[in-house]
mmCIF file with all atom_site columns, C-alpha atoms in Angstrom:
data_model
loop_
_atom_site.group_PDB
_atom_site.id
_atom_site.type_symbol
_atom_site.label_atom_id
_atom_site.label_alt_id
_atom_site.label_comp_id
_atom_site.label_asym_id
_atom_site.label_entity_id
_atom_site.label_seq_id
_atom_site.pdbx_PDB_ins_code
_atom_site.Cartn_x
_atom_site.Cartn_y
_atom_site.Cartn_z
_atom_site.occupancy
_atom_site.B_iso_or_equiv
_atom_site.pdbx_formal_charge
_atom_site.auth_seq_id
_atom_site.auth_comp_id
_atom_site.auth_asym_id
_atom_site.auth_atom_id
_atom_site.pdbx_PDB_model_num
ATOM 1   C CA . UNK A 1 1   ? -29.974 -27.832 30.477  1.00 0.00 ? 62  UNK A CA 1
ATOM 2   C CA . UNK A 1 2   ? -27.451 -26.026 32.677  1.00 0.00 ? 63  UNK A CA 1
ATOM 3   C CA . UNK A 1 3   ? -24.882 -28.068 32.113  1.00 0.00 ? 64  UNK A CA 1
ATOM 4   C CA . UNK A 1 4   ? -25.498 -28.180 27.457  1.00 0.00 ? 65  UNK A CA 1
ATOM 5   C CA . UNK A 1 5   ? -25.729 -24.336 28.086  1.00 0.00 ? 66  UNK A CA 1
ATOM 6   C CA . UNK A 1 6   ? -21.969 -24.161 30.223  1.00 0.00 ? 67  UNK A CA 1
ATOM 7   C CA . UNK A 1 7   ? -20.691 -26.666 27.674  1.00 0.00 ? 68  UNK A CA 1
ATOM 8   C CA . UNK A 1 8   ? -21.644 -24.043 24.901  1.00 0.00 ? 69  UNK A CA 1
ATOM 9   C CA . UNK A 1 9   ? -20.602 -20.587 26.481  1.00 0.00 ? 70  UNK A CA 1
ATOM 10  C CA . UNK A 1 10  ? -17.099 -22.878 27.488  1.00 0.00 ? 71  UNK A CA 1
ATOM 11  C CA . UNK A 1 11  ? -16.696 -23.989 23.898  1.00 0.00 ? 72  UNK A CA 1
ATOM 12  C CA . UNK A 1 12  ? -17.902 -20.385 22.504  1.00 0.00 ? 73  UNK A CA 1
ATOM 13  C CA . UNK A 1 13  ? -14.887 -18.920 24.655  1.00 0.00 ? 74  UNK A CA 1
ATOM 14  C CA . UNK A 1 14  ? -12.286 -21.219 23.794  1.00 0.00 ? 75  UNK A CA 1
ATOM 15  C CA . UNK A 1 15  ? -12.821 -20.475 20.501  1.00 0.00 ? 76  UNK A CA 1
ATOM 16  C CA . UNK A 1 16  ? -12.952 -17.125 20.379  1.00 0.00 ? 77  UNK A CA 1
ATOM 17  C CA . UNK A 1 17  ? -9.752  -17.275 21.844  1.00 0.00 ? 78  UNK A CA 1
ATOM 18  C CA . UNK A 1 18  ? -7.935  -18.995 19.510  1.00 0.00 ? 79  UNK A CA 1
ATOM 19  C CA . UNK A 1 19  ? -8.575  -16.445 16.728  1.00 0.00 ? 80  UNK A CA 1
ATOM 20  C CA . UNK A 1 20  ? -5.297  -14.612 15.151  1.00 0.00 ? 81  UNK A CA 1
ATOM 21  C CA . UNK A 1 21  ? -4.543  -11.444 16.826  1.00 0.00 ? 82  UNK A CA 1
ATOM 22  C CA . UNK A 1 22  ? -5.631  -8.674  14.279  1.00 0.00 ? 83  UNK A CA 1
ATOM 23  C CA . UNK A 1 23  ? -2.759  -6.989  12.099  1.00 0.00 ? 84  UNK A CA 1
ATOM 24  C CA . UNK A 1 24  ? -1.803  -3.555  12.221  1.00 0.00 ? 85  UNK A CA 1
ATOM 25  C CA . UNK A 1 25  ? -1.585  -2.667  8.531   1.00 0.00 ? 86  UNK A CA 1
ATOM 26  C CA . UNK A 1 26  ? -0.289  1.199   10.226  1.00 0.00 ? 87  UNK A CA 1
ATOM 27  C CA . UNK A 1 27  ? 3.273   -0.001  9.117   1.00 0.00 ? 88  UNK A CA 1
ATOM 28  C CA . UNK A 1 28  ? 6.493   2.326   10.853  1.00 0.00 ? 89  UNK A CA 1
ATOM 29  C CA . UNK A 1 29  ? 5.792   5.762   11.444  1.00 0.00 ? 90  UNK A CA 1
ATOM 30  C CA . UNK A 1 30  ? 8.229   8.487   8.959   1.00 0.00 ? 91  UNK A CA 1
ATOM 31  C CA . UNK A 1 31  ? 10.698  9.850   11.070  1.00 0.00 ? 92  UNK A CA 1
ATOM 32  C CA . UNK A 1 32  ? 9.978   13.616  10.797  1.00 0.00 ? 93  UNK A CA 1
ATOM 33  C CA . UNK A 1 33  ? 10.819  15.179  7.874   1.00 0.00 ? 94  UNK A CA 1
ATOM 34  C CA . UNK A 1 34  ? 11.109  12.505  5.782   1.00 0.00 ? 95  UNK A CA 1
ATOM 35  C CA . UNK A 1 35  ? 9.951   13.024  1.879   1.00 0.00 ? 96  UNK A CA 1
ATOM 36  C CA . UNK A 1 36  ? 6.623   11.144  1.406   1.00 0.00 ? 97  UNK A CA 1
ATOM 37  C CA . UNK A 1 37  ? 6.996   7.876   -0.578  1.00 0.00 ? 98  UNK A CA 1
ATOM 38  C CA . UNK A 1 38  ? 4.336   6.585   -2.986  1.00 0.00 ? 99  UNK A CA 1
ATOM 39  C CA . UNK A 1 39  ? 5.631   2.996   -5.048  1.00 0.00 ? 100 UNK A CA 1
ATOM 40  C CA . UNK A 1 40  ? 2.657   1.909   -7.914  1.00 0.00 ? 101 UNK A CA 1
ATOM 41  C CA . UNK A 1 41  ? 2.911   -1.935  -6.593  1.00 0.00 ? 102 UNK A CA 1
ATOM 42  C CA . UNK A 1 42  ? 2.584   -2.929  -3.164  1.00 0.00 ? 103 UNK A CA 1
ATOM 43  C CA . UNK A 1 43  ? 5.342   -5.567  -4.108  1.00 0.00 ? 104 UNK A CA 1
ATOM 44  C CA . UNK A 1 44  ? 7.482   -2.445  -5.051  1.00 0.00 ? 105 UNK A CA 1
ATOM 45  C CA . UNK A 1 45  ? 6.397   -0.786  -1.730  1.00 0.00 ? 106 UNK A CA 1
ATOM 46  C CA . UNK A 1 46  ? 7.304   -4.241  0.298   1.00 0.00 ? 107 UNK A CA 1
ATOM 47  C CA . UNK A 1 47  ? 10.572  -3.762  -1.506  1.00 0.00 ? 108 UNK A CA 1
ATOM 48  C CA . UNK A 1 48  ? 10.786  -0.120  -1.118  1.00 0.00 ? 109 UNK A CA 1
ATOM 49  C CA . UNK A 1 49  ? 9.922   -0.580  2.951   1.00 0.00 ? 110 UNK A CA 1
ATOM 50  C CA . UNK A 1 50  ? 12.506  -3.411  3.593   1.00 0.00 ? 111 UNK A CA 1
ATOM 51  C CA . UNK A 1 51  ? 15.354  -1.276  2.204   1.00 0.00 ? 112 UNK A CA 1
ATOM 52  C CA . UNK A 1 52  ? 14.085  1.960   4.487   1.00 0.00 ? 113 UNK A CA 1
ATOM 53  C CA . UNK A 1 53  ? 13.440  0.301   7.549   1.00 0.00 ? 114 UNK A CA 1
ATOM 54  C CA . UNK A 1 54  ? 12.171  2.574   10.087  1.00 0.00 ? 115 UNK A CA 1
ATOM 55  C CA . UNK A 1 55  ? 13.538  5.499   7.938   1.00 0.00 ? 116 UNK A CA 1
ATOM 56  C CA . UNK A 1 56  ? 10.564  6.150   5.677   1.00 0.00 ? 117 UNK A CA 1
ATOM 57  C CA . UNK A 1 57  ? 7.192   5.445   5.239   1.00 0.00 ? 118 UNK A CA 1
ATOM 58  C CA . UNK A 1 58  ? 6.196   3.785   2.058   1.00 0.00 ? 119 UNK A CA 1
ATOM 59  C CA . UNK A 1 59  ? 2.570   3.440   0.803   1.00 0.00 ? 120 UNK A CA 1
ATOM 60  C CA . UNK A 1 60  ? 1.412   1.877   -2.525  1.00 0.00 ? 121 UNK A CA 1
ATOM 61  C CA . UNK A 1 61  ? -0.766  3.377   -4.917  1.00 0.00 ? 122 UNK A CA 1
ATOM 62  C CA . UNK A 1 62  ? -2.632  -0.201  -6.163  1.00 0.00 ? 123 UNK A CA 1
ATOM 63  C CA . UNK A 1 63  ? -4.414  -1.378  -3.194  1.00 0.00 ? 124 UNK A CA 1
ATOM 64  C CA . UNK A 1 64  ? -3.472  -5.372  -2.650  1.00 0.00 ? 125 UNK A CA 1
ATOM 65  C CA . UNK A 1 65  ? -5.180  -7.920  -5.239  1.00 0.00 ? 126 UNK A CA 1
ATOM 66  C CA . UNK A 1 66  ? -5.754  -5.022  -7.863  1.00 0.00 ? 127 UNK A CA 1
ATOM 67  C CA . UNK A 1 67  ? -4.734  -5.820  -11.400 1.00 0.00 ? 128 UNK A CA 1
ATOM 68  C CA . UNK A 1 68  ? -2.411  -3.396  -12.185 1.00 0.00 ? 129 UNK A CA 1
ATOM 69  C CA . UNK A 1 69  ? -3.510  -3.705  -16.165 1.00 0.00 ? 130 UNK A CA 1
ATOM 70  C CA . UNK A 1 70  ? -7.247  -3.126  -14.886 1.00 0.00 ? 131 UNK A CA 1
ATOM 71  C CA . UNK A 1 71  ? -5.970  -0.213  -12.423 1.00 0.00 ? 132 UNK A CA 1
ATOM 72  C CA . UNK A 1 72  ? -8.271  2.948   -13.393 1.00 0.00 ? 133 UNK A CA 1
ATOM 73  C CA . UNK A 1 73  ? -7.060  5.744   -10.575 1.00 0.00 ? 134 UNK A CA 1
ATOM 74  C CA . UNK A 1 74  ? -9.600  7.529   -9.044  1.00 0.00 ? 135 UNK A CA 1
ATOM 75  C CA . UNK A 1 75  ? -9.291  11.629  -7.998  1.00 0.00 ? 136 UNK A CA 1
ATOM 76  C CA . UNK A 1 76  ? -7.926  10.088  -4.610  1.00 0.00 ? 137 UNK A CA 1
ATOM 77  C CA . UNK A 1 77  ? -5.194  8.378   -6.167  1.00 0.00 ? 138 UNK A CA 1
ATOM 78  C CA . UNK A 1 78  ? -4.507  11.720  -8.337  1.00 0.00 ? 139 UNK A CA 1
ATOM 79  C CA . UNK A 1 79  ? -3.989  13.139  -4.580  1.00 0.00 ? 140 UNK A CA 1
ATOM 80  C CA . UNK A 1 80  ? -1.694  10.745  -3.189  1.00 0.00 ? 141 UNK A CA 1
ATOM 81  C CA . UNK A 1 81  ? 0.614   11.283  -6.411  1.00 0.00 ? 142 UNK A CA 1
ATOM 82  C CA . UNK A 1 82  ? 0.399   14.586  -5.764  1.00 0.00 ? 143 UNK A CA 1
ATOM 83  C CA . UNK A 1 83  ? 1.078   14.870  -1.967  1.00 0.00 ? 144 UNK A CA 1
ATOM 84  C CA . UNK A 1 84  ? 4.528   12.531  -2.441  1.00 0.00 ? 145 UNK A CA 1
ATOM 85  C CA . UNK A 1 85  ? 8.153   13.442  -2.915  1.00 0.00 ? 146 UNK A CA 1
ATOM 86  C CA . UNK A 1 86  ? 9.270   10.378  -4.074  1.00 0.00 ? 147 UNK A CA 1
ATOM 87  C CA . UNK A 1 87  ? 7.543   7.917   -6.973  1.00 0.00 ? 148 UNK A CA 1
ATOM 88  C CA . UNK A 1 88  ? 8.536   4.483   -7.499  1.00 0.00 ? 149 UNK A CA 1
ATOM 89  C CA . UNK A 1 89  ? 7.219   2.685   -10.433 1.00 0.00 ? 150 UNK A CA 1
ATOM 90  C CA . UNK A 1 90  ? 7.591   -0.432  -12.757 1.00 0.00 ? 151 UNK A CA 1
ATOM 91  C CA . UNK A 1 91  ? 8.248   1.469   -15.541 1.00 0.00 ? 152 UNK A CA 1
ATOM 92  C CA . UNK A 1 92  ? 8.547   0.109   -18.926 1.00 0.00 ? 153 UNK A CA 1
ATOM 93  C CA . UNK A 1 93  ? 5.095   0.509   -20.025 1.00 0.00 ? 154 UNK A CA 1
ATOM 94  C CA . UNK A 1 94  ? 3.755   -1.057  -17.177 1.00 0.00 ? 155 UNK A CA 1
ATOM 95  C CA . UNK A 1 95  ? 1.596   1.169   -16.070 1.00 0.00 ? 156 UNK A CA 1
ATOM 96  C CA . UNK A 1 96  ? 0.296   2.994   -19.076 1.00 0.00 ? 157 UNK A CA 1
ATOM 97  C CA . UNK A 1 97  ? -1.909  5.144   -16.927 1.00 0.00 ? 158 UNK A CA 1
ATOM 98  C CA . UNK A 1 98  ? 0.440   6.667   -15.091 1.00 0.00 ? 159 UNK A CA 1
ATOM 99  C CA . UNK A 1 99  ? 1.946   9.537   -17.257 1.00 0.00 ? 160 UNK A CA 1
ATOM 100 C CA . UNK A 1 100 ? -2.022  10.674  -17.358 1.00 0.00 ? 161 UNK A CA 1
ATOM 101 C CA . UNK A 1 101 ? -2.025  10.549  -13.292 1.00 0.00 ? 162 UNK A CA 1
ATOM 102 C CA . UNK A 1 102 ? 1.382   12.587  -13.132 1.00 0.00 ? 163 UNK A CA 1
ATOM 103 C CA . UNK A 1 103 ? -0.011  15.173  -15.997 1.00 0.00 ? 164 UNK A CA 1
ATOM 104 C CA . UNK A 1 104 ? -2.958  15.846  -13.465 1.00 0.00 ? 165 UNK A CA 1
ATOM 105 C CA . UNK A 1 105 ? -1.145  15.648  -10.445 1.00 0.00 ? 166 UNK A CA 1
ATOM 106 C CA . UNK A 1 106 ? 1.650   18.413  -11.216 1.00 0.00 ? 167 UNK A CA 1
ATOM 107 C CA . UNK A 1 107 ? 4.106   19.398  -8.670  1.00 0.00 ? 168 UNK A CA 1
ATOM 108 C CA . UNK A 1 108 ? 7.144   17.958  -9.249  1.00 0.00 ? 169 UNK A CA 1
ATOM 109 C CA . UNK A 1 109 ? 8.478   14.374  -7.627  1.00 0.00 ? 170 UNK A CA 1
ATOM 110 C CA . UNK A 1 110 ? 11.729  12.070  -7.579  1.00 0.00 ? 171 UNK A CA 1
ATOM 111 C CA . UNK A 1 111 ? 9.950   9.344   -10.134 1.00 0.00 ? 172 UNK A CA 1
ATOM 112 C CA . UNK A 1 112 ? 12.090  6.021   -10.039 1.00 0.00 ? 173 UNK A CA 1
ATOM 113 C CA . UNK A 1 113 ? 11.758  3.490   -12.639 1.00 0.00 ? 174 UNK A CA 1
ATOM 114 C CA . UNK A 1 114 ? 12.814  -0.142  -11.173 1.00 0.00 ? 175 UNK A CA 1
ATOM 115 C CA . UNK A 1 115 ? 13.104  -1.311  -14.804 1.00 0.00 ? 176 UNK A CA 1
ATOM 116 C CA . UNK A 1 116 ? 15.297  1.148   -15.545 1.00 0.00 ? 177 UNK A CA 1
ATOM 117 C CA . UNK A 1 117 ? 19.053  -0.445  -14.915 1.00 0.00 ? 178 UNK A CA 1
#
């Protein structure tokens, strides 16, 4: 019995141990100062990122595996539109929501169309 129950805490260990480290999903810290940038599409803000390096901060608006078409922003997302500098979107109709979001945000923001050019 001793020995099935050593077998089972051994096995229990060495599998626990072999589980992928968790991610940081944090990404680089702004430097200080920096505007506050806010991309639609986390493919835009992957984009956005790699081009900024350790420069800026870039969040997206559309958490990860949301259809962009089926996208209905909440009074949070209002907030985050509101509280950035800089806007990067799809453009081109893509996001047919959006000019709704920016109406109730206000404020005033750097909005960049990646369709555009």
């Amino acid at each position: 019995m001793a020995l099935s129950l050593t077998l089972a805490l051994t096995l229990a260990l060495t599998l626990a141990s072999c589980t992928a480290p968790a991610r940081s999903t944090a990404g680089p810290a702004a430097a200080p100062g920096a505007p506050k940038v806010l991309a639609v599409e986390t493919f835009l803000a992957d984009i956005a990122q790699n081009v900024a390096g350790d420069r800026l901060k870039v969040d997206a608006l559309i958490p990860i595996g949301v259809d962009p078409h089926a996208f209905e922003p909440a009074p949070t997302d209002v907030r985050k539109v509101a509280d950035s500098q800089v806007l990067i979107a799809n453009g081109a109709g893509f996001e047919g929501w959006l000019q709704s979001v920016l109406d109730n945000a206000g404020g005033e923001r750097l909005v960049i169309e990646a369709a555009e050019g």
